[in-house]
Short mmCIF file of C-alpha atoms in Angstrom, two decimals:
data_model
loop_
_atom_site.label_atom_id
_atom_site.label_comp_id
_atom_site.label_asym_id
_atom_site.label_seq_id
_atom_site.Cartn_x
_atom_site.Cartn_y
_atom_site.Cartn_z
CA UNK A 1 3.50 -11.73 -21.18
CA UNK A 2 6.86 -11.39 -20.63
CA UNK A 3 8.70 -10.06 -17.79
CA UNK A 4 12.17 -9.28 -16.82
CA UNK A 5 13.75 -8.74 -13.58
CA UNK A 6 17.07 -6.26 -12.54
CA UNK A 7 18.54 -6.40 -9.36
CA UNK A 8 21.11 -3.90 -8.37
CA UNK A 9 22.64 -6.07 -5.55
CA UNK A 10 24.93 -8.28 -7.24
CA UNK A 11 27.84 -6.71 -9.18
CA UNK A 12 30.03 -9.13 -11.86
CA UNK A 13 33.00 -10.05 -10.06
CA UNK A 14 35.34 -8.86 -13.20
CA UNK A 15 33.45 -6.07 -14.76
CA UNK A 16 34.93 -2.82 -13.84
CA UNK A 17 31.97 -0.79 -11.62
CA UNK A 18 32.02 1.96 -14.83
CA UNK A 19 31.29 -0.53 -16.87
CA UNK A 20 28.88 -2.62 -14.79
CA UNK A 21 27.16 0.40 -14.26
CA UNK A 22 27.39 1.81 -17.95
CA UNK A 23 25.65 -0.99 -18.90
CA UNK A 24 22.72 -1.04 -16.52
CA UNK A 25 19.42 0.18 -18.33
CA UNK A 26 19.25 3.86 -17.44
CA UNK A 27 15.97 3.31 -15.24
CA UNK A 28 17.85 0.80 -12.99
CA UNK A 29 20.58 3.57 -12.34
CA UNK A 30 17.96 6.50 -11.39
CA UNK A 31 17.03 4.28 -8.93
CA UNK A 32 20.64 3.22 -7.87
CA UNK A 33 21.03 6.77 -7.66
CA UNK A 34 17.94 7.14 -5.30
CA UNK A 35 18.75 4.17 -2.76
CA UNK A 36 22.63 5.84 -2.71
CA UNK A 37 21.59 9.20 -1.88
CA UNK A 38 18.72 8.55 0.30
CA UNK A 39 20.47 5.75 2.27
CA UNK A 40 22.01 8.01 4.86
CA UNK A 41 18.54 9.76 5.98
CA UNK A 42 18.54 8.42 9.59
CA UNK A 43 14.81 10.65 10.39
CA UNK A 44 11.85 9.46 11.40
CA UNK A 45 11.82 5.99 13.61
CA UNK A 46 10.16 2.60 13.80
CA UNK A 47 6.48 2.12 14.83
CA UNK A 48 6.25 1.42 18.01
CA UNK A 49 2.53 1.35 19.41
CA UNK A 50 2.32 -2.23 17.99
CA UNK A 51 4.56 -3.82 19.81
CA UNK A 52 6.73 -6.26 17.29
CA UNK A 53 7.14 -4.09 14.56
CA UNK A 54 9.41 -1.66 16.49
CA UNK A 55 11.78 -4.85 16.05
CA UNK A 56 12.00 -3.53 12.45
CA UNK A 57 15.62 -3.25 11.33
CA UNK A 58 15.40 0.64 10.51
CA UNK A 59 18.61 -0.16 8.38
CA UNK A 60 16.58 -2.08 5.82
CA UNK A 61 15.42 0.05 2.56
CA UNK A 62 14.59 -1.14 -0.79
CA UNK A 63 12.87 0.00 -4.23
CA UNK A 64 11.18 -1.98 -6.55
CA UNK A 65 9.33 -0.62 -10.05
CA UNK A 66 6.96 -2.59 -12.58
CA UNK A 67 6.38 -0.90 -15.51
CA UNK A 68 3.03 -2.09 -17.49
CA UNK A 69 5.39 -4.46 -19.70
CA UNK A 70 6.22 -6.92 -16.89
CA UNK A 71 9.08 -6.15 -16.25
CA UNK A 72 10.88 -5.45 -12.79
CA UNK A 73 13.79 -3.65 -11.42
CA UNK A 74 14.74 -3.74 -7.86
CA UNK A 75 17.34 -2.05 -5.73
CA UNK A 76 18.74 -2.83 -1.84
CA UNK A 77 16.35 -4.88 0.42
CA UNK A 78 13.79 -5.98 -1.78
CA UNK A 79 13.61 -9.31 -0.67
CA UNK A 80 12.94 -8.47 2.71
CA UNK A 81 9.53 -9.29 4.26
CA UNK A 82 7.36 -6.77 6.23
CA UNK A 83 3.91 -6.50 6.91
CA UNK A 84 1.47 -4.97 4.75
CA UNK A 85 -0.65 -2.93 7.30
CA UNK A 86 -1.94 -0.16 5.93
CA UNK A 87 -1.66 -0.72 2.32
CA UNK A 88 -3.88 -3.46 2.42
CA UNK A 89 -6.70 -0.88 2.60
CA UNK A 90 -7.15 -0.38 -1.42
CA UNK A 91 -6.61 -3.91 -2.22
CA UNK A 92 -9.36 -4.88 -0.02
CA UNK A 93 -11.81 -1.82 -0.79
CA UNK A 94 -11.90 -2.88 -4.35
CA UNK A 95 -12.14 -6.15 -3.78
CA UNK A 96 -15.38 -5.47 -1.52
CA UNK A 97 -16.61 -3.41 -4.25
CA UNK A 98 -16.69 -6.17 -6.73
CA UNK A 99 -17.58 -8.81 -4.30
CA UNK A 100 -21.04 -6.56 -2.84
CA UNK A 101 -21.25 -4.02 -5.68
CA UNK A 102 -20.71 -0.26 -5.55
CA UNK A 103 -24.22 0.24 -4.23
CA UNK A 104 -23.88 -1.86 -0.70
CA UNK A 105 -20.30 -0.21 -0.32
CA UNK A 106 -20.86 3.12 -0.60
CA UNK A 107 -24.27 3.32 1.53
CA UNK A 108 -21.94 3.24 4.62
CA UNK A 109 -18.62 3.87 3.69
CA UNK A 110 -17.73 7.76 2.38
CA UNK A 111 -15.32 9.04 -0.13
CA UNK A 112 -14.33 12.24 1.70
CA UNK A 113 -10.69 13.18 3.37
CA UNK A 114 -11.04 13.13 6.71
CA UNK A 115 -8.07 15.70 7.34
CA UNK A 116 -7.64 13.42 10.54
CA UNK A 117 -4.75 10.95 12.08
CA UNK A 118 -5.76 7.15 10.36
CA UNK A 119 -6.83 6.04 13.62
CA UNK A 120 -9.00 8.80 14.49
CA UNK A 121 -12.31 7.59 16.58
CA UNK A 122 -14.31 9.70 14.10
CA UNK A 123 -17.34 9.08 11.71
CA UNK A 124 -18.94 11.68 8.87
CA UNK A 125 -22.39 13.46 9.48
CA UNK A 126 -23.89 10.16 8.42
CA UNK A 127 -22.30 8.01 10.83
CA UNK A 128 -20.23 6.56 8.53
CA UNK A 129 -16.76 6.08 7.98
CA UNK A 130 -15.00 9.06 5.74
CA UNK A 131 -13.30 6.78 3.61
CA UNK A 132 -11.76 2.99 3.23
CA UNK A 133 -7.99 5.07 3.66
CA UNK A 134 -8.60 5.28 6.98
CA UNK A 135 -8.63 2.92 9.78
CA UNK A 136 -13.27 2.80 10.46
CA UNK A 137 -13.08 2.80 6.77
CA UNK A 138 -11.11 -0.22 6.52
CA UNK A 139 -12.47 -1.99 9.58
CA UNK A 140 -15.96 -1.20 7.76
CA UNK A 141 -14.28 -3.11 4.38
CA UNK A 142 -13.21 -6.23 6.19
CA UNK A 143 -16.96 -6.32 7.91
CA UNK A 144 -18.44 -6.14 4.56
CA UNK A 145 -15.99 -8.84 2.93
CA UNK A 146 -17.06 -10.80 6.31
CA UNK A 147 -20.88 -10.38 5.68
CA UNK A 148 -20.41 -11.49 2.41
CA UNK A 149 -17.86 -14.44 2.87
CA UNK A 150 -18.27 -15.42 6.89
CA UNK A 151 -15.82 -17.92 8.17
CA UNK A 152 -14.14 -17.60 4.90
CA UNK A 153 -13.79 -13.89 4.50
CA UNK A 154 -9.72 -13.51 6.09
CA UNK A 155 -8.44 -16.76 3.08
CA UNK A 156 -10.68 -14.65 0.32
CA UNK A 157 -8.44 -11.54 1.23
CA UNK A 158 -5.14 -13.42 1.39
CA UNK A 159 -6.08 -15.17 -1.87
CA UNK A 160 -7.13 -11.66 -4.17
CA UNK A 161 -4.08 -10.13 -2.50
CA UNK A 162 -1.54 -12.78 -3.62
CA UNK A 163 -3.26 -12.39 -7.01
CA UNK A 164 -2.48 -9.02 -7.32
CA UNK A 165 1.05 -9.97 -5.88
CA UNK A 166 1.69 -12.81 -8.25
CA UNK A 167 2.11 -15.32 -5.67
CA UNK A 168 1.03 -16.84 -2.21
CA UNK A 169 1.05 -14.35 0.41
CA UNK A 170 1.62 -15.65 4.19
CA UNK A 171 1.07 -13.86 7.14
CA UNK A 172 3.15 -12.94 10.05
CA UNK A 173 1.97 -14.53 13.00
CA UNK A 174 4.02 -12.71 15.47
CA UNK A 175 2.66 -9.18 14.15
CA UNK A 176 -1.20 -10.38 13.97
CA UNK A 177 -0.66 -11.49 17.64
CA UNK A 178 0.94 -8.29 18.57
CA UNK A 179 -1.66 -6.16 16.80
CA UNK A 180 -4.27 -8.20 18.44
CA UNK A 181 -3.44 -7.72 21.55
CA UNK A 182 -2.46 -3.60 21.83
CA UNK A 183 -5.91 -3.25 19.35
CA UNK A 184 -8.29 -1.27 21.48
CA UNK A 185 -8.28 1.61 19.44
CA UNK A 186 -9.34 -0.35 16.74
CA UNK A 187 -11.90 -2.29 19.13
CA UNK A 188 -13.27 1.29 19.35
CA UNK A 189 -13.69 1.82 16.10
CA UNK A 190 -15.76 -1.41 15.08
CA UNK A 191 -17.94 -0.98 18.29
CA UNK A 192 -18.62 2.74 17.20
CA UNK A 193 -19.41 1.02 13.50
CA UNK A 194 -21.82 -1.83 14.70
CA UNK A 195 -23.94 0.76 16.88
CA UNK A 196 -23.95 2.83 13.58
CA UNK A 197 -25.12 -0.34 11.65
CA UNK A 198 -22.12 -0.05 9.55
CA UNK A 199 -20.82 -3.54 11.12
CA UNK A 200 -23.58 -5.95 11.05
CA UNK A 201 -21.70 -8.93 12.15
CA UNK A 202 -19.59 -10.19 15.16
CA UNK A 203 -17.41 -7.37 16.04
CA UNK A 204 -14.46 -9.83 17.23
CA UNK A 205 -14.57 -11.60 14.53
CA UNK A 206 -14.81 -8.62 11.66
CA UNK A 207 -11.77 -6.97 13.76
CA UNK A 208 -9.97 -10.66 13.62
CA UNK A 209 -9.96 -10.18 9.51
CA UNK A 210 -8.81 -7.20 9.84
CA UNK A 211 -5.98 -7.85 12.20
CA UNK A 212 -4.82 -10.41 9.91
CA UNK A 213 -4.77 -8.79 6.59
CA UNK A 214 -2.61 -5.96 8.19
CA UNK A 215 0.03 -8.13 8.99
CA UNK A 216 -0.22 -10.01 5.55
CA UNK A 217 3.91 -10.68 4.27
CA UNK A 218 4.81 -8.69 1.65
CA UNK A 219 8.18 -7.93 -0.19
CA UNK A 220 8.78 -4.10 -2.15
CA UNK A 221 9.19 -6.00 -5.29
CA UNK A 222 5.45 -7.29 -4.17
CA UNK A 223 3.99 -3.95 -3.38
CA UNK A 224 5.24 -2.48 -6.50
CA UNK A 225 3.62 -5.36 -8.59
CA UNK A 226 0.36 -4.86 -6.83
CA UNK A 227 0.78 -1.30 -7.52
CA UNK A 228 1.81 -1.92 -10.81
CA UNK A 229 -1.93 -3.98 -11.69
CA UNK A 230 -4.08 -0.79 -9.48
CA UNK A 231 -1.79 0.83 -12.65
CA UNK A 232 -3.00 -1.29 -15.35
CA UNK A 233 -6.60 -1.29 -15.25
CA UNK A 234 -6.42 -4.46 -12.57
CA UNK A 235 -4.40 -6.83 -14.81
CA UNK A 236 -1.18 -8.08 -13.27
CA UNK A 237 1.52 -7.24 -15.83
CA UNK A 238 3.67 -10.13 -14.57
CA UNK A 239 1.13 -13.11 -14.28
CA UNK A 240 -1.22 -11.12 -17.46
CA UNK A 241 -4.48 -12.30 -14.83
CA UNK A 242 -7.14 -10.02 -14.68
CA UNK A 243 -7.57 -9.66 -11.01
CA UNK A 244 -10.51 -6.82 -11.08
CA UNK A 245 -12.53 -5.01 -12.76
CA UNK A 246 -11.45 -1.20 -14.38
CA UNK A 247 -14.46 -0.36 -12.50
CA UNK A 248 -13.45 -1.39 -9.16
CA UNK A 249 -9.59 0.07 -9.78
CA UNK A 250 -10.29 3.83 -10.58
CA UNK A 251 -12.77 4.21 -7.70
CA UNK A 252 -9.63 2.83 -5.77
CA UNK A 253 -7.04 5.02 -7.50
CA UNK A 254 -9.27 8.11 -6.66
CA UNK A 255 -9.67 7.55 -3.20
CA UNK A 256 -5.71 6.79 -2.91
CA UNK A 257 -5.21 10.13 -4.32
CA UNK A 258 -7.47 11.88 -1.77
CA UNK A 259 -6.76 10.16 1.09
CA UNK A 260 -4.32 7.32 0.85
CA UNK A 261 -1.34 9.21 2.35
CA UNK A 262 -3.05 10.04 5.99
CA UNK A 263 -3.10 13.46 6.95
CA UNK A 264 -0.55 13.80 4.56
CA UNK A 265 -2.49 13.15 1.47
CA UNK A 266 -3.02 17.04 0.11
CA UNK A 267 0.62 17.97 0.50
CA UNK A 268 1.21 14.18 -1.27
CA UNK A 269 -0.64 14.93 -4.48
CA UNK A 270 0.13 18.58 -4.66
CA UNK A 271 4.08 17.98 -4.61
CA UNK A 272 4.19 14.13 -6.12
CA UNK A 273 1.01 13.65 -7.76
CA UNK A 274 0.60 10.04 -8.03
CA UNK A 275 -2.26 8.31 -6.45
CA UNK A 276 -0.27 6.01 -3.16
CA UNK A 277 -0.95 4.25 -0.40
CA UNK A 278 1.35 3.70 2.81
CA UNK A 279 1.48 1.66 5.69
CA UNK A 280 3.06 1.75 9.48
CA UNK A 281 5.20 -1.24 8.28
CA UNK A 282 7.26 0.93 6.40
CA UNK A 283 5.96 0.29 3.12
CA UNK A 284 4.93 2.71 0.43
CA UNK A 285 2.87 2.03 -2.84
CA UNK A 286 2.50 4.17 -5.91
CA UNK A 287 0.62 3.69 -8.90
CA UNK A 288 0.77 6.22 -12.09
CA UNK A 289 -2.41 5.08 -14.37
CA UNK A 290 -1.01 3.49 -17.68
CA UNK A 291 2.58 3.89 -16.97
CA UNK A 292 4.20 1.76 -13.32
CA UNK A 293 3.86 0.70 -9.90
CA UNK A 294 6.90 1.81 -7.67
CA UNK A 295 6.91 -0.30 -4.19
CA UNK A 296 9.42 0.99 -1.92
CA UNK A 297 10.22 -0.41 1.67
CA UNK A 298 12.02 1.64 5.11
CA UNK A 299 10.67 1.45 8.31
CA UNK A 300 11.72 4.44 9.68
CA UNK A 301 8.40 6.91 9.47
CA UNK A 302 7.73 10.22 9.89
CA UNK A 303 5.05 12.03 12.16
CA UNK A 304 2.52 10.97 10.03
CA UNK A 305 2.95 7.28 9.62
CA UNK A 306 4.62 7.26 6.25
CA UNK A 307 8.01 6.18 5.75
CA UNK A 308 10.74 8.93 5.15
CA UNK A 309 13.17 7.45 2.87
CA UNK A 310 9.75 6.17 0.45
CA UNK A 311 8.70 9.63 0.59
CA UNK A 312 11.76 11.23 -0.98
CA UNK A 313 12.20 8.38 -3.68
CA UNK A 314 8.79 9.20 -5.08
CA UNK A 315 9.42 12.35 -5.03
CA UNK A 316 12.97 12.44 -6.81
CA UNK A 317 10.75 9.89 -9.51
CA UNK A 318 8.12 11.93 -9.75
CA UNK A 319 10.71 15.18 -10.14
CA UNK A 320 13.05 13.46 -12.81
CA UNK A 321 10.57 11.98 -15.09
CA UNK A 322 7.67 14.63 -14.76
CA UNK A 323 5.05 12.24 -13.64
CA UNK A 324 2.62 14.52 -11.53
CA UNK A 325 -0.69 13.26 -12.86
CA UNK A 326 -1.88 16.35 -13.39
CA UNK A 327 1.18 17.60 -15.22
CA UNK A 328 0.21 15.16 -18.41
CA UNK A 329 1.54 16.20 -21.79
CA UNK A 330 0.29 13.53 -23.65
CA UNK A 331 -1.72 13.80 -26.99
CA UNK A 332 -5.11 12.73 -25.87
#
């Protein structure tokens, strides 16, 4: 499968910038457009209750978007690295669903908004976790990928991840430390889950995967290739690898469009209507069934976790090309 790549960084030293841009496909200069006019938002600020990621250069913002052909375009700081956090949470729910089966995962982990904060201390009527968007939900993912893979379970994550990625994904030591360390919240959580028999194994030890798949290394042009396979049925459109099964993705993609965007996730899919995920690193992911993945990376984030400059360039996408999910005009 082929694939093609557009960067917007690097202008032809004696092209004229009408022409340069003229000739730049006009998908490349929608999202020139975007990164130019959303630039100057200074709202919102760093995280800061983990430690090293308010050493985030708030500066930093790129936009990357697959489509289903393979091919990439990228503006700004795509090539910068940032932890995944957060929007490891679908990769690794449907990885656990094809790794236990539907059956296992869903007797203790819900499918219901939670209309709560991500790291709210709160479980459904059934003592389970609402749903894998949120933080129990998550912590309750890694457990199960634990029960299933033990010592192993943290290298099986990084592994499916990179495969959805295209390449090897590292980690950032300095950010698993950090998280590690402030993590009591999240030491809350997985105690309240393994005296709900939602966590079966070593609490330490489930919370240690999860630590570490949060600060997996990512790029935007990364996030919007993952995003970009969640959007093709679980086939990387770069690599062509099936990296799971249809099944797996569009139990993902609905819970994404419930609750991937926090407590933010109604207003989300009323006003942008694509199924996303975001994370405290500064990264946003959104995947449109059959069409792209759009990865888009600024650290500064608003009130509810999600970064403020990602926000307004999937809305201006979602506004220019009428992609609202539930706006469809297609001939069935």
């Amino acid at each position: 499968m082929t694939s093609g790549s557009h960067v917007a960084s690097a202008q032809p030293a004696k092209a004229s910038s009408a022409a340069w841009t003229s000739s730049r496909p006009p998908l490349l200069r929608f999202l020139d457009r975007c990164h130019a006019d959303f630039v100057a938002e200074t709202g919102g600020d760093v995280a800061r209750y983990i430690p090293e990621l308010s050493k985030a250069d708030p500066s930093h913002f790129g936009i990357s978007l697959a489509t289903l052909d393979g091919h990439v375009y990228e503006v700004g700081d795509t090539k910068v690295p940032f932890t995944i956090q957060s929007m490891s949470k679908p990769f690794v729910f449907a990885l656990a669903l094809d790794t236990l089966g539907a059956e296992r995962v869903e007797s203790v982990i819900g499918v219901e908004p939670s209309g709560d904060p991500f790291n709210s201390i709160r479980l459904n009527a059934e003592n389970h976790p609402f749903n894998p968007m949120v933080n129990a939900g998550a912590i309750a993912c890694s457990g199960l990928v634990h029960e299933a893979k033990g010592a192993g379970a943290f290298e099986h994550i990084r592994r499916e991840l990179s495969r959805f990625a295209g390449r090897d994904l590292g980690v950032d030591e300095a950010v698993y430390r950090s998280e590690s360390l402030t993590g009591d919240r999240n030491r809350a959580i997985g105690y309240l889950l393994r005296t709900n028999a939602v966590i079966k194994d070593n609490v330490a030890e489930v919370l240690d995967v999860y630590f570490r798949q949060c600060a997996i290394l990512v790029t935007a042009r990364d996030i919007a290739i993952m995003a970009a396979t969640l959007a093709n049925r679980g086939i990387n459109p770069v690599t062509g690898e099936q990296v799971t099964t249809p099944y797996a993705i569009a139990r993902t993609l609905s819970v994404m469009t419930s609750s991937g965007m926090y407590d933010y996730a109604g207003e989300w899919i009323y006003r942008i209507g694509i199924p996303a995920k975001s994370g405290v690193g500064g990264g946003i992911l959104s995947a449109l069934p059959a069409r792209l993945g759009l990865g888009s990376y600024s650290p500064r984030l608003d009130r509810h976790g999600n970064s403020v400059r990602g926000i307004r360039v999937c809305a201006a996408l979602s506004r220019h090309y009428d992609l609202h999910m539930l706006n469809r005009s297609d001939d069935a």
